[in-house]
Amino acid sequence: MTRIDVADGFDVHDYRSKLKLLRQDAGSMSLRNREGLGCPACGEAFDRLFVSDDATVTFDAAPDGPICLARTDERLLVLTH
């Protein structure tokens, strides 16, 4: 399983063929993992990936399963399992 590498930042284009864009706005995007990519935090496959450049983010609802966070210099990644 390919694991998302955030050692040098995160560029969605590096994983574009394995992720499906669900929603995008000026500072964030939500993607679905359609190829079983591994989480950069725990290594397990994840369901959804939220990527944000924003300083603050509010979510309307909590996921049913575990959540992992990964941070780069420019972005916060929230992964739900």
mmCIF file of C-alpha atoms in Angstrom:
data_model
loop_
_atom_site.group_PDB
_atom_site.id
_atom_site.type_symbol
_atom_site.label_atom_id
_atom_site.label_comp_id
_atom_site.label_asym_id
_atom_site.label_seq_id
_atom_site.Cartn_x
_atom_site.Cartn_y
_atom_site.Cartn_z
ATOM 1 C CA MET A 1 0.000 0.000 0.000
ATOM 2 C CA THR A 2 1.303 3.446 -0.913
ATOM 3 C CA ARG A 3 1.446 5.767 2.086
ATOM 4 C CA ILE A 4 0.981 9.519 1.664
ATOM 5 C CA ASP A 5 4.358 11.159 2.262
ATOM 6 C CA VAL A 6 4.275 14.579 3.952
ATOM 7 C CA ALA A 7 8.013 14.865 4.708
ATOM 8 C CA ASP A 8 8.434 17.583 2.059
ATOM 9 C CA GLY A 9 4.904 18.998 2.215
ATOM 10 C CA PHE A 10 1.771 17.714 0.508
ATOM 11 C CA ASP A 11 0.842 18.155 -3.135
ATOM 12 C CA VAL A 12 -2.502 16.617 -4.069
ATOM 13 C CA HIS A 13 -1.310 16.234 -7.666
ATOM 14 C CA ASP A 14 1.176 13.566 -6.535
ATOM 15 C CA TYR A 15 -1.787 11.357 -5.557
ATOM 16 C CA ARG A 16 -4.428 12.656 -7.977
ATOM 17 C CA SER A 17 -5.145 9.314 -9.673
ATOM 18 C CA LYS A 18 -5.823 7.667 -6.287
ATOM 19 C CA LEU A 19 -8.039 10.401 -4.795
ATOM 20 C CA LYS A 20 -11.423 11.695 -5.941
ATOM 21 C CA LEU A 21 -12.161 15.369 -5.368
ATOM 22 C CA LEU A 22 -15.465 15.797 -3.527
ATOM 23 C CA ARG A 23 -15.421 19.519 -2.713
ATOM 24 C CA GLN A 24 -13.027 22.434 -3.074
ATOM 25 C CA ASP A 25 -13.067 26.088 -2.096
ATOM 26 C CA ALA A 26 -10.428 28.802 -1.810
ATOM 27 C CA GLY A 27 -8.559 27.326 1.172
ATOM 28 C CA SER A 28 -9.570 23.694 1.489
ATOM 29 C CA MET A 29 -10.571 20.508 -0.292
ATOM 30 C CA SER A 30 -12.228 17.206 0.590
ATOM 31 C CA LEU A 31 -11.201 14.015 -1.167
ATOM 32 C CA ARG A 32 -12.191 10.351 -1.111
ATOM 33 C CA ASN A 33 -9.530 7.637 -1.067
ATOM 34 C CA ARG A 34 -10.438 5.385 -3.986
ATOM 35 C CA GLU A 35 -7.219 3.331 -4.153
ATOM 36 C CA GLY A 36 -6.487 2.399 -0.525
ATOM 37 C CA LEU A 37 -3.725 4.934 0.109
ATOM 38 C CA GLY A 38 -2.103 4.710 3.521
ATOM 39 C CA CYS A 39 -2.518 7.443 6.114
ATOM 40 C CA PRO A 40 0.646 9.522 6.738
ATOM 41 C CA ALA A 41 0.026 9.322 10.509
ATOM 42 C CA CYS A 42 -0.879 5.665 11.164
ATOM 43 C CA GLY A 43 -0.200 3.913 7.845
ATOM 44 C CA GLU A 44 -3.686 2.358 7.612
ATOM 45 C CA ALA A 45 -6.006 2.977 4.670
ATOM 46 C CA PHE A 46 -8.310 5.970 5.209
ATOM 47 C CA ASP A 47 -11.738 6.895 3.803
ATOM 48 C CA ARG A 48 -11.668 10.684 3.470
ATOM 49 C CA LEU A 49 -9.009 13.371 3.400
ATOM 50 C CA PHE A 50 -9.596 17.020 4.233
ATOM 51 C CA VAL A 51 -6.760 19.408 3.316
ATOM 52 C CA SER A 52 -6.738 23.015 4.509
ATOM 53 C CA ASP A 53 -4.527 26.066 4.116
ATOM 54 C CA ASP A 54 -6.853 28.016 6.438
ATOM 55 C CA ALA A 55 -5.784 29.045 9.943
ATOM 56 C CA THR A 56 -9.066 27.784 11.443
ATOM 57 C CA VAL A 57 -11.645 25.216 10.356
ATOM 58 C CA THR A 58 -15.020 24.207 11.788
ATOM 59 C CA PHE A 59 -16.730 20.891 11.037
ATOM 60 C CA ASP A 60 -20.517 20.504 11.249
ATOM 61 C CA ALA A 61 -20.452 16.833 12.243
ATOM 62 C CA ALA A 62 -17.989 14.326 13.659
ATOM 63 C CA PRO A 63 -17.073 11.133 11.781
ATOM 64 C CA ASP A 64 -18.023 7.736 13.175
ATOM 65 C CA GLY A 65 -14.478 6.326 13.187
ATOM 66 C CA PRO A 66 -10.924 7.293 14.073
ATOM 67 C CA ILE A 67 -9.362 10.587 12.953
ATOM 68 C CA CYS A 68 -5.691 11.177 12.170
ATOM 69 C CA LEU A 69 -3.988 14.558 11.711
ATOM 70 C CA ALA A 70 -0.883 15.339 9.703
ATOM 71 C CA ARG A 71 0.705 18.758 9.421
ATOM 72 C CA THR A 72 3.065 20.238 6.876
ATOM 73 C CA ASP A 73 4.535 23.741 6.955
ATOM 74 C CA GLU A 74 1.633 25.026 4.838
ATOM 75 C CA ARG A 75 -1.277 22.600 5.307
ATOM 76 C CA LEU A 76 -3.272 20.600 7.791
ATOM 77 C CA LEU A 77 -4.497 17.158 6.692
ATOM 78 C CA VAL A 78 -7.423 15.529 8.508
ATOM 79 C CA LEU A 79 -7.932 11.878 7.640
ATOM 80 C CA THR A 80 -10.981 9.845 8.662
ATOM 81 C CA HIS A 81 -10.952 6.063 8.876
#
